[in-house]
Coordinates of C-alpha atoms in Angstrom, one line a residue:
X247 CA -11.0 -54.2 -39.9
X248 CA -11.4 -50.5 -38.8
X249 CA -10.4 -49.4 -42.3
X250 CA -13.0 -51.5 -43.9
X251 CA -15.8 -50.3 -41.6
X252 CA -14.9 -46.6 -42.3
X253 CA -15.0 -47.2 -46.1
X254 CA -18.4 -48.9 -45.8
X255 CA -19.7 -45.9 -43.8
X256 CA -18.4 -43.5 -46.4
X257 CA -20.0 -45.5 -49.2
X258 CA -23.3 -45.4 -47.4
X259 CA -23.1 -41.6 -47.0
X260 CA -22.1 -41.1 -50.6
X261 CA -25.0 -43.2 -51.8
X262 CA -27.5 -40.9 -50.1
X263 CA -26.5 -38.0 -52.3
X264 CA -28.3 -37.7 -55.6
X265 CA -28.9 -35.2 -58.4
X266 CA -32.2 -33.3 -58.1
X267 CA -34.7 -33.8 -60.9
X268 CA -35.0 -30.9 -63.4
X269 CA -38.5 -30.2 -62.1
X270 CA -37.3 -29.7 -58.5
X271 CA -34.2 -27.8 -59.5
X272 CA -36.3 -25.4 -61.7
X273 CA -38.7 -24.7 -58.9
X274 CA -35.9 -23.9 -56.5
X275 CA -34.3 -21.6 -59.1
X276 CA -37.7 -20.0 -59.9
X277 CA -38.1 -19.1 -56.2
X278 CA -35.0 -16.9 -56.5
X279 CA -36.2 -15.0 -59.6
X280 CA -40.0 -15.0 -59.2
X281 CA -40.7 -14.1 -55.6
X282 CA -44.2 -12.5 -56.2
X283 CA -46.4 -11.4 -59.1
X284 CA -44.5 -8.1 -59.3
X285 CA -41.3 -10.1 -60.0
X286 CA -42.9 -11.8 -63.0
X287 CA -44.1 -8.5 -64.3
X288 CA -40.7 -7.0 -64.0
X289 CA -39.0 -9.8 -65.9
X290 CA -41.6 -9.7 -68.7
X291 CA -41.3 -5.9 -69.0
X292 CA -37.5 -6.2 -69.3
X293 CA -37.9 -8.7 -72.1
X294 CA -40.4 -6.3 -73.9
X295 CA -38.0 -3.3 -73.6
X296 CA -35.1 -5.4 -74.8
X297 CA -37.2 -6.3 -77.8
X298 CA -37.5 -2.5 -78.7
X299 CA -41.2 -2.2 -77.9
X300 CA -42.7 1.2 -78.2
X301 CA -46.0 0.3 -76.5
X302 CA -46.5 -2.1 -73.6
X303 CA -49.8 -3.2 -72.0
X304 CA -49.9 -4.8 -68.6
X305 CA -53.1 -6.6 -67.5
X306 CA -53.5 -8.2 -64.0
X307 CA -56.4 -9.8 -62.2
X308 CA -56.6 -10.8 -58.6
X309 CA -53.3 -8.9 -58.0
X310 CA -51.6 -11.1 -60.5
X311 CA -52.4 -14.4 -58.7
X312 CA -55.1 -15.4 -61.1
X313 CA -53.8 -13.8 -64.3
X314 CA -51.1 -11.4 -65.5
X315 CA -50.4 -10.5 -69.1
X316 CA -47.7 -8.4 -70.7
X317 CA -48.2 -7.5 -74.4
X318 CA -45.7 -5.5 -76.5
X319 CA -45.2 -4.5 -80.1
X320 CA -41.5 -5.3 -80.2
X321 CA -39.4 -7.5 -82.4
X322 CA -41.2 -10.8 -81.7
X323 CA -39.7 -14.2 -82.0
X324 CA -39.7 -17.0 -84.6
X325 CA -41.3 -20.4 -83.9
X326 CA -37.9 -21.9 -83.1
X327 CA -36.7 -19.1 -80.9
X328 CA -40.0 -19.0 -79.0
X329 CA -39.8 -22.6 -78.0
X330 CA -36.1 -22.3 -77.1
X331 CA -36.8 -19.2 -75.0
X332 CA -38.4 -21.3 -72.2
X333 CA -35.3 -23.3 -71.7
X334 CA -33.2 -22.3 -68.7
X335 CA -30.2 -20.1 -69.6
X336 CA -31.5 -19.6 -73.2
X337 CA -30.8 -16.0 -74.2
X338 CA -29.9 -13.9 -77.2
X339 CA -28.2 -11.1 -75.2
X340 CA -24.9 -12.6 -74.3
X341 CA -22.8 -15.5 -75.6
X342 CA -19.3 -15.3 -74.2
X343 CA -17.9 -14.9 -70.6
X344 CA -16.5 -11.4 -71.4
X345 CA -20.0 -10.3 -72.3
X346 CA -20.8 -10.3 -68.6
X347 CA -18.3 -7.4 -68.2
X348 CA -20.3 -5.1 -70.5
X349 CA -24.0 -5.8 -70.1
X350 CA -26.1 -3.3 -71.9
X351 CA -29.5 -5.0 -71.9
X352 CA -32.0 -5.3 -69.1
X353 CA -32.1 -9.1 -69.3
X354 CA -29.1 -11.5 -69.8
X355 CA -29.5 -14.5 -67.6
X356 CA -32.0 -16.4 -69.7
X357 CA -34.0 -17.4 -66.6
X358 CA -37.1 -15.2 -66.7
X359 CA -39.4 -17.4 -68.8
X360 CA -38.0 -20.6 -67.5
X361 CA -38.6 -19.5 -63.9
X362 CA -42.2 -18.4 -64.7
X363 CA -43.2 -21.6 -66.5
X364 CA -41.8 -23.6 -63.6
X365 CA -44.5 -22.2 -61.2
X366 CA -47.4 -21.1 -63.5
X367 CA -49.4 -21.9 -66.6
X368 CA -48.1 -19.8 -69.5
X369 CA -49.4 -19.0 -72.9
X370 CA -47.2 -17.1 -75.4
X371 CA -48.1 -15.6 -78.7
X372 CA -45.4 -13.9 -80.8
X373 CA -44.7 -12.8 -84.4
X374 CA -41.9 -11.1 -86.1
X375 CA -42.3 -8.4 -88.7
X376 CA -41.1 -10.7 -91.5
X377 CA -43.6 -13.4 -90.8
X378 CA -47.3 -13.5 -91.8
X379 CA -48.3 -16.0 -89.1
X380 CA -47.3 -16.0 -85.5
X381 CA -46.6 -18.8 -83.0
X382 CA -48.7 -20.0 -80.1
X383 CA -47.0 -22.0 -77.2
X384 CA -48.7 -23.3 -74.0
X385 CA -46.6 -24.6 -71.2
X386 CA -47.7 -25.8 -67.7
X387 CA -45.1 -26.5 -65.0
X388 CA -42.2 -27.0 -67.5
X389 CA -44.4 -29.3 -69.7
X390 CA -45.1 -28.2 -73.2
X391 CA -48.8 -28.7 -73.9
X392 CA -49.2 -27.0 -77.3
X393 CA -47.3 -25.4 -80.1
X394 CA -49.2 -24.2 -83.2
X395 CA -49.3 -21.3 -85.7
X396 CA -51.7 -18.5 -84.8
X397 CA -52.8 -15.2 -86.0
X398 CA -51.5 -12.3 -83.9
X399 CA -50.1 -8.8 -84.0
X400 CA -46.4 -8.2 -84.4
X401 CA -44.7 -8.4 -81.0
X402 CA -45.1 -10.8 -78.1
X403 CA -47.9 -11.5 -75.6
X404 CA -47.2 -13.5 -72.5
X405 CA -50.2 -14.7 -70.5
X406 CA -49.5 -16.1 -67.0
X407 CA -52.3 -17.9 -65.1
X408 CA -52.4 -19.3 -61.6
X409 CA -49.0 -18.2 -60.4
X410 CA -47.5 -20.6 -57.8
X411 CA -50.3 -23.1 -58.4
X412 CA -47.8 -26.0 -57.9
X413 CA -45.9 -24.3 -55.0
X414 CA -48.7 -23.7 -52.4
X415 CA -46.3 -22.7 -49.7
X416 CA -45.0 -19.8 -51.8
X417 CA -48.6 -18.8 -52.7
X418 CA -49.7 -18.8 -49.1
X419 CA -46.9 -16.4 -48.2
X420 CA -48.1 -13.8 -50.7
X421 CA -49.5 -10.6 -49.1
X422 CA -53.0 -9.2 -49.4
X423 CA -54.2 -8.2 -52.9
X424 CA -53.8 -4.5 -52.0
X425 CA -50.1 -5.1 -51.1
X426 CA -49.4 -7.2 -54.2
X427 CA -51.1 -4.7 -56.6
X428 CA -49.1 -1.9 -55.0
X429 CA -45.9 -3.8 -55.7
X430 CA -46.9 -4.4 -59.4
X431 CA -47.9 -0.8 -59.7
X432 CA -44.5 0.3 -58.4
X433 CA -42.7 -1.9 -60.9
X434 CA -44.8 -0.6 -63.9
X435 CA -44.3 3.0 -62.7
X436 CA -40.6 2.7 -62.4
X437 CA -40.3 1.2 -65.8
X438 CA -42.5 3.9 -67.3
X439 CA -40.3 6.6 -65.7
X440 CA -37.1 5.0 -67.1
X441 CA -38.6 4.8 -70.6
X442 CA -40.8 7.8 -71.3
X443 CA -40.5 7.3 -75.0
X444 CA -42.6 4.1 -74.6
X445 CA -46.4 4.2 -74.3
X446 CA -47.8 2.3 -71.3
X447 CA -51.3 0.9 -70.5
X448 CA -51.7 -0.8 -67.1
X449 CA -55.1 -2.4 -66.2
X450 CA -56.0 -4.1 -62.9
X451 CA -59.3 -6.0 -62.7
X452 CA -60.5 -4.2 -65.8
X453 CA -59.7 -0.8 -64.3
X454 CA -57.0 1.3 -66.1
X455 CA -54.5 2.5 -63.5
X456 CA -52.0 4.0 -65.9
X457 CA -52.4 5.2 -69.5
X458 CA -49.3 7.0 -70.6
X459 CA -48.5 8.4 -74.0
X460 CA -44.9 8.5 -75.3
X461 CA -43.3 11.8 -74.5
X462 CA -40.4 13.6 -72.8
X463 CA -39.0 12.8 -69.4
X464 CA -40.7 15.9 -68.0
X465 CA -44.0 15.0 -69.5
X466 CA -43.8 11.5 -68.1
X467 CA -43.2 12.8 -64.6
X468 CA -46.0 15.3 -64.9
X469 CA -48.4 12.5 -66.0
X470 CA -47.3 10.1 -63.3
X471 CA -47.1 12.4 -60.3
X472 CA -49.4 15.2 -61.4
X473 CA -48.8 18.9 -62.1
X474 CA -48.7 20.0 -58.5
X475 CA -46.1 17.4 -57.5
X476 CA -44.1 18.1 -60.6
X477 CA -43.9 21.8 -59.7
X478 CA -42.2 20.8 -56.4
X479 CA -39.4 19.0 -58.3
X480 CA -36.1 20.5 -59.4
X481 CA -34.2 19.3 -62.5
X482 CA -30.7 17.9 -61.9
X483 CA -28.2 17.2 -64.6
X484 CA -24.4 16.9 -64.5
X485 CA -21.9 14.9 -66.7
X486 CA -18.3 14.1 -66.7
X487 CA -16.1 11.9 -68.8
X488 CA -16.7 9.1 -66.3
X489 CA -20.4 9.3 -65.7
X490 CA -23.5 11.4 -66.0
X491 CA -26.6 11.9 -63.8
X492 CA -29.9 13.2 -65.0
X493 CA -33.2 13.4 -63.2
X494 CA -35.3 15.4 -60.7
X495 CA -35.1 15.8 -56.9
X496 CA -37.9 17.1 -54.7
X497 CA -38.0 20.4 -52.9
X498 CA -38.2 20.1 -49.1
X499 CA -41.9 20.6 -49.4
X500 CA -42.0 17.2 -51.1
X501 CA -40.3 15.3 -48.3
X502 CA -41.6 11.8 -47.6
X503 CA -41.9 9.7 -44.5
X504 CA -40.7 6.6 -46.3
X505 CA -38.2 5.7 -49.0
X506 CA -40.9 4.5 -51.4
X507 CA -40.7 7.6 -53.7
X508 CA -37.0 7.2 -54.5
X509 CA -36.5 6.0 -58.1
X510 CA -32.9 5.0 -59.1
X511 CA -31.9 3.8 -62.5
X512 CA -28.4 2.7 -63.6
X513 CA -28.2 2.9 -67.4
X514 CA -32.0 3.0 -67.3
X515 CA -32.0 -0.3 -65.3
X516 CA -34.3 -0.2 -62.2
X517 CA -31.8 -0.6 -59.4
X518 CA -31.2 -0.4 -55.6
X519 CA -27.9 1.0 -54.3
X520 CA -27.2 2.1 -50.7
X521 CA -24.3 4.2 -51.7
X522 CA -26.3 6.5 -53.9
X523 CA -29.3 6.6 -51.5
X524 CA -27.0 7.7 -48.7
X525 CA -25.3 10.3 -50.8
X526 CA -28.7 11.9 -51.7
X527 CA -29.8 11.7 -48.1
X528 CA -26.6 13.3 -46.9
X529 CA -27.0 16.1 -49.4
X530 CA -30.5 16.8 -48.0
X531 CA -29.4 16.4 -44.4
X532 CA -29.7 20.0 -43.5
X533 CA -33.2 20.4 -44.8
X534 CA -34.7 17.1 -43.5
X535 CA -36.8 16.6 -40.5
X536 CA -36.0 13.5 -38.4
X537 CA -37.5 10.4 -40.0
X538 CA -38.0 12.1 -43.4
X539 CA -36.6 11.1 -46.7
X540 CA -36.1 13.0 -50.0
X541 CA -37.9 12.4 -53.2
X542 CA -35.7 11.7 -56.3
X543 CA -35.8 10.2 -59.8
X544 CA -32.2 9.7 -61.0
X545 CA -30.7 7.9 -63.9
X546 CA -26.9 7.3 -63.9
X547 CA -25.2 6.7 -67.2
X548 CA -21.8 5.1 -67.1
X549 CA -19.7 2.6 -68.9
X550 CA -21.2 -0.9 -68.3
X551 CA -17.8 -2.2 -67.6
X552 CA -17.6 -0.1 -64.4
X553 CA -20.8 -1.5 -62.9
X554 CA -21.7 -5.1 -62.0
X555 CA -25.4 -6.0 -62.3
X556 CA -24.8 -9.7 -61.9
X557 CA -25.1 -9.7 -58.1
X558 CA -28.5 -11.2 -57.5
X559 CA -31.0 -13.1 -59.6
X560 CA -33.4 -10.2 -59.4
X561 CA -30.8 -8.0 -61.1
X562 CA -31.8 -5.1 -58.8
X563 CA -28.6 -4.8 -56.8
X564 CA -25.6 -3.2 -58.5
X565 CA -22.0 -2.6 -57.4
X566 CA -19.7 0.0 -58.8
X567 CA -16.0 -0.2 -59.6
X568 CA -15.4 2.9 -57.4
X569 CA -18.1 3.5 -54.9
X570 CA -16.4 6.5 -53.3
X571 CA -16.2 8.4 -56.5
X572 CA -19.9 7.8 -57.3
X573 CA -20.8 8.8 -53.7
X574 CA -18.9 12.1 -53.9
X575 CA -20.2 12.9 -57.4
X576 CA -23.9 12.4 -56.4
X577 CA -23.4 14.3 -53.1
X578 CA -21.8 17.3 -54.8
X579 CA -24.4 17.4 -57.6
X580 CA -27.4 17.2 -55.3
X581 CA -26.0 19.8 -53.0
X582 CA -25.3 22.1 -55.9
X583 CA -28.8 21.7 -57.2
X584 CA -30.3 22.4 -53.8
X585 CA -28.2 25.4 -53.3
X586 CA -29.1 26.8 -56.8
X587 CA -32.9 26.8 -56.0
X588 CA -34.9 29.0 -53.7
X589 CA -35.7 27.1 -50.5
X590 CA -36.9 30.1 -48.6
X591 CA -40.1 29.6 -46.5
X592 CA -43.1 31.8 -47.2
X593 CA -45.5 32.9 -44.5
X594 CA -49.2 32.5 -45.6
X595 CA -52.1 33.5 -43.5
X596 CA -55.4 31.8 -44.1
X597 CA -58.7 33.6 -44.3
X598 CA -60.3 34.1 -40.9
X599 CA -57.1 33.6 -38.8
X600 CA -56.0 36.2 -36.3
X601 CA -52.6 37.3 -35.1
X602 CA -52.7 34.6 -32.4
X603 CA -52.8 32.0 -35.1
X604 CA -49.8 33.2 -37.1
X605 CA -47.4 30.8 -35.4
X606 CA -49.7 27.9 -36.5
X607 CA -49.6 28.8 -40.2
X608 CA -46.1 28.6 -41.4
X609 CA -46.3 27.0 -44.8
X610 CA -42.9 26.1 -46.1
X611 CA -42.8 26.3 -49.9
X612 CA -39.1 25.8 -49.8
X613 CA -39.2 23.8 -46.6
X614 CA -37.1 22.9 -43.6
X615 CA -37.4 21.3 -40.2
X616 CA -39.0 23.1 -37.3
X617 CA -39.1 23.0 -33.6
X618 CA -35.6 22.1 -32.5
X619 CA -35.0 22.9 -28.8
X620 CA -33.3 26.1 -27.9
X621 CA -29.6 25.8 -27.2
X622 CA -27.1 27.8 -25.1
X623 CA -24.8 29.8 -27.3
X624 CA -22.0 32.4 -26.8
X625 CA -22.6 36.0 -27.8
X626 CA -21.7 37.3 -31.2
X627 CA -18.8 39.7 -30.9
X628 CA -19.7 43.4 -31.3
X629 CA -18.7 45.2 -34.4
X630 CA -15.5 46.5 -32.8
X631 CA -14.1 43.1 -32.1
X632 CA -15.9 41.0 -34.7
X633 CA -13.2 38.4 -35.6
X634 CA -12.0 37.0 -38.9
X635 CA -13.6 37.5 -42.3
X636 CA -17.1 37.7 -40.9
X637 CA -17.1 41.4 -40.2
X638 CA -15.8 44.4 -42.1
X639 CA -13.1 46.6 -40.8
X640 CA -14.8 49.2 -38.7
X641 CA -13.8 52.8 -38.8
X642 CA -15.7 54.6 -36.1
X643 CA -15.3 58.0 -37.7
X644 CA -17.2 57.2 -40.9
X645 CA -21.0 56.9 -41.3
X646 CA -22.2 54.7 -44.1
X647 CA -24.1 56.4 -46.9
X648 CA -27.6 55.0 -47.6
X649 CA -26.6 54.0 -51.1
X650 CA -23.9 51.7 -49.7
X651 CA -26.5 49.9 -47.6
X652 CA -28.6 49.6 -50.7
X653 CA -25.8 47.7 -52.4
X654 CA -25.9 45.1 -49.6
X655 CA -29.6 44.5 -49.9
X656 CA -29.4 44.5 -53.7
X657 CA -27.0 41.6 -53.4
X658 CA -29.4 39.8 -51.0
X659 CA -32.4 40.4 -53.3
X660 CA -30.5 39.1 -56.3
X661 CA -29.8 36.0 -54.4
X662 CA -33.4 35.5 -53.4
X663 CA -34.6 36.0 -57.0
X664 CA -31.7 34.1 -58.7
X665 CA -31.5 30.4 -59.4
X666 CA -27.7 30.6 -59.2
X667 CA -25.9 29.2 -56.2
X668 CA -24.0 31.6 -53.9
X669 CA -20.2 31.5 -53.8
X670 CA -18.7 29.2 -51.3
X671 CA -17.4 30.5 -48.0
X672 CA -13.9 30.4 -49.5
X673 CA -15.2 32.9 -52.0
X674 CA -17.5 34.9 -49.7
X675 CA -18.3 38.5 -50.3
X676 CA -15.4 40.8 -49.5
X677 CA -16.3 44.4 -48.6
X678 CA -14.3 47.2 -50.3
X679 CA -13.5 50.3 -48.3
X680 CA -16.5 52.0 -50.0
X681 CA -18.9 49.2 -49.2
X682 CA -18.1 48.8 -45.5
X683 CA -21.2 48.9 -43.4
X684 CA -20.5 51.4 -40.6
X685 CA -22.5 53.2 -38.0
X686 CA -21.3 56.0 -35.7
X687 CA -23.2 56.0 -32.5
X688 CA -21.0 58.5 -30.7
X689 CA -20.9 61.4 -33.2
X690 CA -24.5 61.3 -34.4
X691 CA -26.4 64.0 -32.7
X692 CA -29.3 63.0 -30.5
X693 CA -32.5 62.8 -32.5
X694 CA -30.8 62.8 -35.9
X695 CA -32.4 60.4 -38.3
X696 CA -30.4 57.2 -38.7
X697 CA -29.2 57.0 -42.4
X698 CA -29.6 53.3 -42.2
X699 CA -33.3 53.6 -41.4
X700 CA -33.7 56.3 -44.1
X701 CA -32.5 53.8 -46.7
X702 CA -33.4 50.4 -45.4
X703 CA -35.5 49.9 -42.3
X704 CA -34.1 47.0 -40.2
X705 CA -35.2 46.0 -36.8
X706 CA -34.4 43.4 -34.1
X707 CA -37.6 41.8 -32.7
X708 CA -37.4 40.5 -29.1
X709 CA -33.6 40.4 -29.6
X710 CA -34.1 37.2 -31.5
X711 CA -35.4 38.0 -35.0
X712 CA -34.1 40.4 -37.6
X713 CA -36.8 42.1 -39.8
X714 CA -36.0 44.0 -42.9
X715 CA -37.8 45.3 -46.0
X716 CA -36.9 43.7 -49.4
X717 CA -38.3 44.5 -52.8
X718 CA -40.9 41.6 -52.7
X719 CA -42.0 42.0 -49.1
X720 CA -40.7 41.5 -45.6
X721 CA -37.7 39.3 -44.7
X722 CA -37.5 37.7 -41.2
X723 CA -34.3 36.1 -40.1
X724 CA -33.6 34.0 -37.0
X725 CA -30.3 35.5 -35.8
X726 CA -29.1 32.4 -34.0
X727 CA -29.6 29.9 -36.8
X728 CA -28.3 32.4 -39.4
X729 CA -25.0 32.8 -37.5
X730 CA -24.9 29.0 -37.0
X731 CA -25.1 28.5 -40.8
X732 CA -22.3 31.0 -41.4
X733 CA -20.0 29.4 -38.8
X734 CA -20.8 25.9 -40.0
X735 CA -19.8 26.7 -43.6
X736 CA -16.7 28.5 -42.5
X737 CA -15.7 25.5 -40.4
X738 CA -16.1 23.2 -43.4
X739 CA -14.0 25.6 -45.4
X740 CA -11.3 25.5 -42.7
X741 CA -11.3 21.7 -43.0
X742 CA -10.8 21.9 -46.7
X743 CA -8.1 24.6 -46.6
X744 CA -6.4 23.2 -43.5
X745 CA -5.5 26.9 -42.6
X746 CA -7.3 27.4 -39.2
X747 CA -7.7 31.0 -38.0
X748 CA -6.7 30.9 -34.3
X749 CA -6.3 33.6 -31.7
X750 CA -3.7 32.9 -29.1
X751 CA -4.6 33.4 -25.4
X752 CA -2.5 35.6 -23.3
X753 CA -3.2 33.3 -20.3
X754 CA -3.8 29.7 -21.4
X755 CA -6.8 28.0 -19.7
X756 CA -6.6 24.7 -18.0
X757 CA -9.7 22.5 -18.3
X758 CA -10.4 19.4 -16.2
X759 CA -12.6 17.0 -18.2
X760 CA -14.2 13.7 -17.4
X761 CA -12.5 10.5 -18.6
X762 CA -15.1 10.1 -21.4
X763 CA -14.7 13.7 -22.6
X764 CA -10.9 13.5 -22.4
X765 CA -11.0 10.4 -24.6
X766 CA -13.3 12.2 -27.0
X767 CA -11.0 15.2 -27.3
X768 CA -8.1 12.9 -28.1
X769 CA -10.2 11.3 -30.8
X770 CA -11.4 14.5 -32.5
X771 CA -8.3 16.7 -31.7
X772 CA -7.2 16.9 -35.4
X773 CA -10.7 18.3 -36.3
X774 CA -10.6 20.7 -33.4
X775 CA -7.2 21.9 -34.4
X776 CA -8.5 22.7 -37.9
X777 CA -11.3 24.7 -36.4
X778 CA -8.7 26.9 -34.6
X779 CA -8.4 25.3 -31.2
X780 CA -4.8 25.1 -30.0
X781 CA -4.9 22.3 -27.4
X782 CA -2.3 20.6 -25.3
X783 CA -3.2 17.2 -23.8
X784 CA -1.9 16.4 -20.4
X785 CA -2.4 13.4 -18.2
X786 CA -5.2 13.0 -15.6
X787 CA -7.9 14.2 -18.0
X788 CA -6.4 17.7 -18.3
X789 CA -6.5 19.9 -21.4
X790 CA -4.7 23.2 -21.7
X791 CA -6.3 25.6 -24.2
X792 CA -3.6 27.9 -25.7
X793 CA -5.6 29.2 -28.6
X794 CA -9.3 29.4 -29.7
X795 CA -11.0 29.9 -33.1
X796 CA -11.4 33.4 -34.2
X797 CA -15.2 33.1 -33.9
X798 CA -15.0 32.5 -30.1
X799 CA -14.9 35.4 -27.7
X800 CA -12.0 35.4 -25.2
X801 CA -13.3 34.3 -21.8
X802 CA -15.6 31.6 -23.2
X803 CA -13.0 29.1 -24.3
X804 CA -13.6 26.5 -21.6
X805 CA -17.4 26.7 -21.9
X806 CA -17.3 26.5 -25.7
X807 CA -15.0 23.4 -25.6
X808 CA -17.3 21.6 -23.2
X809 CA -20.4 22.6 -25.1
X810 CA -18.9 21.4 -28.3
X811 CA -18.1 18.0 -26.8
X812 CA -21.6 17.7 -25.3
X813 CA -23.2 18.6 -28.7
X814 CA -20.9 16.2 -30.5
X815 CA -22.1 13.3 -28.3
X816 CA -25.7 14.3 -28.7
X817 CA -25.4 14.3 -32.5
X818 CA -23.5 11.0 -32.4
X819 CA -26.5 9.4 -30.6
X820 CA -29.1 11.1 -32.7
X821 CA -27.8 10.2 -36.2
X822 CA -24.9 8.7 -38.0
X823 CA -22.6 11.4 -39.6
X824 CA -19.1 12.0 -40.5
X825 CA -16.9 13.0 -37.5
X826 CA -15.6 16.1 -39.2
X827 CA -19.2 17.2 -40.1
X828 CA -20.3 16.5 -36.5
X829 CA -17.5 18.7 -35.1
X830 CA -18.4 21.5 -37.5
X831 CA -22.1 21.3 -36.6
X832 CA -21.3 21.1 -32.9
X833 CA -19.0 24.1 -33.0
X834 CA -21.4 26.2 -35.1
X835 CA -24.3 25.4 -32.8
X836 CA -22.4 26.4 -29.6
X837 CA -20.4 29.4 -31.0
X838 CA -23.3 31.1 -32.6
X839 CA -25.2 34.0 -31.0
X840 CA -28.2 33.1 -29.0
X841 CA -31.8 34.3 -28.9
X842 CA -31.9 37.3 -26.6
X843 CA -28.6 38.8 -27.7
X844 CA -29.0 42.4 -28.7
X845 CA -27.3 43.3 -32.0
X846 CA -26.4 46.7 -33.4
X847 CA -27.6 47.8 -36.8
X848 CA -24.1 47.1 -38.2
X849 CA -24.1 43.6 -36.8
X850 CA -27.6 42.8 -38.2
X851 CA -26.7 44.0 -41.7
X852 CA -23.4 42.2 -41.8
X853 CA -25.0 39.0 -40.4
X854 CA -27.7 39.0 -43.2
X855 CA -25.2 39.8 -45.9
X856 CA -22.8 37.0 -44.8
X857 CA -25.8 34.6 -44.5
X858 CA -26.6 35.1 -48.2
X859 CA -23.0 34.5 -49.1
X860 CA -23.3 30.9 -47.9
X861 CA -24.3 28.0 -50.1
X862 CA -27.5 27.2 -48.2
X863 CA -28.8 30.3 -46.5
X864 CA -32.3 29.0 -45.9
X865 CA -31.7 26.3 -43.3
X866 CA -29.3 25.8 -40.4
X867 CA -27.0 22.7 -40.3
X868 CA -29.7 20.8 -38.3
X869 CA -32.5 21.6 -40.7
X870 CA -34.2 24.5 -38.8
X871 CA -35.4 27.3 -41.1
X872 CA -33.3 30.5 -41.1
X873 CA -35.4 32.8 -43.2
X874 CA -39.1 33.4 -43.6
X875 CA -40.5 35.8 -46.3
X876 CA -43.9 37.5 -46.2
X877 CA -44.7 38.6 -49.7
X878 CA -46.1 42.1 -50.1
X879 CA -49.1 40.5 -51.9
X880 CA -50.0 38.7 -48.7
X881 CA -49.9 42.0 -46.8
X882 CA -52.1 43.6 -49.4
X883 CA -54.6 40.7 -49.2
X884 CA -54.8 40.9 -45.4
X885 CA -55.4 44.7 -45.4
X886 CA -58.1 44.4 -48.2
X887 CA -56.0 46.0 -50.9
X888 CA -56.5 42.9 -53.2

């Protein structure tokens, strides 16, 4: 009896399940593909480009809600194909399962037209080059209303009226006209950037918003963004056997407060990928203010078999066969490009401003963040005990000839004027015995002119800034952030080489830490070891320091370790970064000289020379500017010589 009752209940449940009608199913599917008017425009543009169009016109009214039309001069369709194209999963671009593994066209699902006609009234006109008469098709909500011959130009025109007229809930959720037109404009702009050889005309409510002639990639960017913005872009190109990247990135002066101006294409397909976005962001990390985002237009070209575009019905998301390789490649290329271009800030004084206004008028042509709070740092060692590769060997009995100092500044000026990147810290400048920068305070008679000053005037202002003459004007260097940049790159080099430079302590120092700090030391101990810390961990939150990095002065070891731990925790809360990079930044910040430390002439010159041997001498690891340049033309203008 119980068995019979259960079977009857199961039969009743089974009877309540039914197959949805094609009309309902199509509307559900259409909602995944056509989410707003911009989605319909994107799908129609992809069809036009796949049809080898060389000119495309986009017309919208009422932000695409009342009307949107895409016309192209592409291959066109026959009468039979044009009717079949509105069927779901009808496509000419793939035919076998293995075709999904090597998609080379923008469209391939066969869902675009079917999704549009499910939620709109559509009129299609099309003609091939071999036909004298074209085909007219009118469909409304999946229902064919008319098919007839018509006179039309070669190519295809798709007119969409009353989008979402039969799905009022979806129509009610559309944003304001301003928002929807911005979304359509964004789609058209991105397509136009990916296909500069195609002419584009984009009209909204009878007002032309874009009218672009076919041209080169550079010409297209100049037309879209304007000459001034284009001049703030830097060309980026690199290729390997596996993939190639081509495009432009923005200088720091072109930093944005949102991600809107980030244009990514995979094999010229408009795409979104967090891996690449993060790689570019990470490469800019040192020149970005908090909450800022870099501008870029990048196209990655790679084997279609190594990228999956069949992730989402919108075809915007992509996945790579090897995300980590793509990430490292983009990171390295963007960093290389940034390092190869002048990011030095220039001081400009506007007419009518006095000296009191100078600090208000820093205009960063190369850019960088400003205004980080001052930190406590240990003192830079003097020339006599300057550790490691940072300082030359000092012979107190030799005085440098002026021409030797000129060689140092000649190297710096070549770096400022060159578009080539500096050598890495592993290949930093080595001083020969003839090039060593030496001063002799003891043997120089009182009142004798300093040969350094005779050759190149160099001053320390308020024990914080280093001022020096260069060929094109006046160079101003913040001594703390300059040393911080040097220490940061050397720390990264130590991580790569795994050959830390450590100085052993004659008397090991015992440090008592909090439980939290002790746990942090245990977590990052391998990174600290590579920096040069020789630590022994004991119980009860005790650490014994037996050796310290070569850049740390003896006597400051316990303070530096605690400061590094505090800075590491601050960075961890402030932003997400790699643990190794965080350690390098924290150490560089705390081991660098501080504002107020007096430097000798030798120390200042060596500091500047080593700064310009780094890969990014213009900003510190946290994004603060290191160098400001006042062009001599600016001085001439201020003193009425121009």
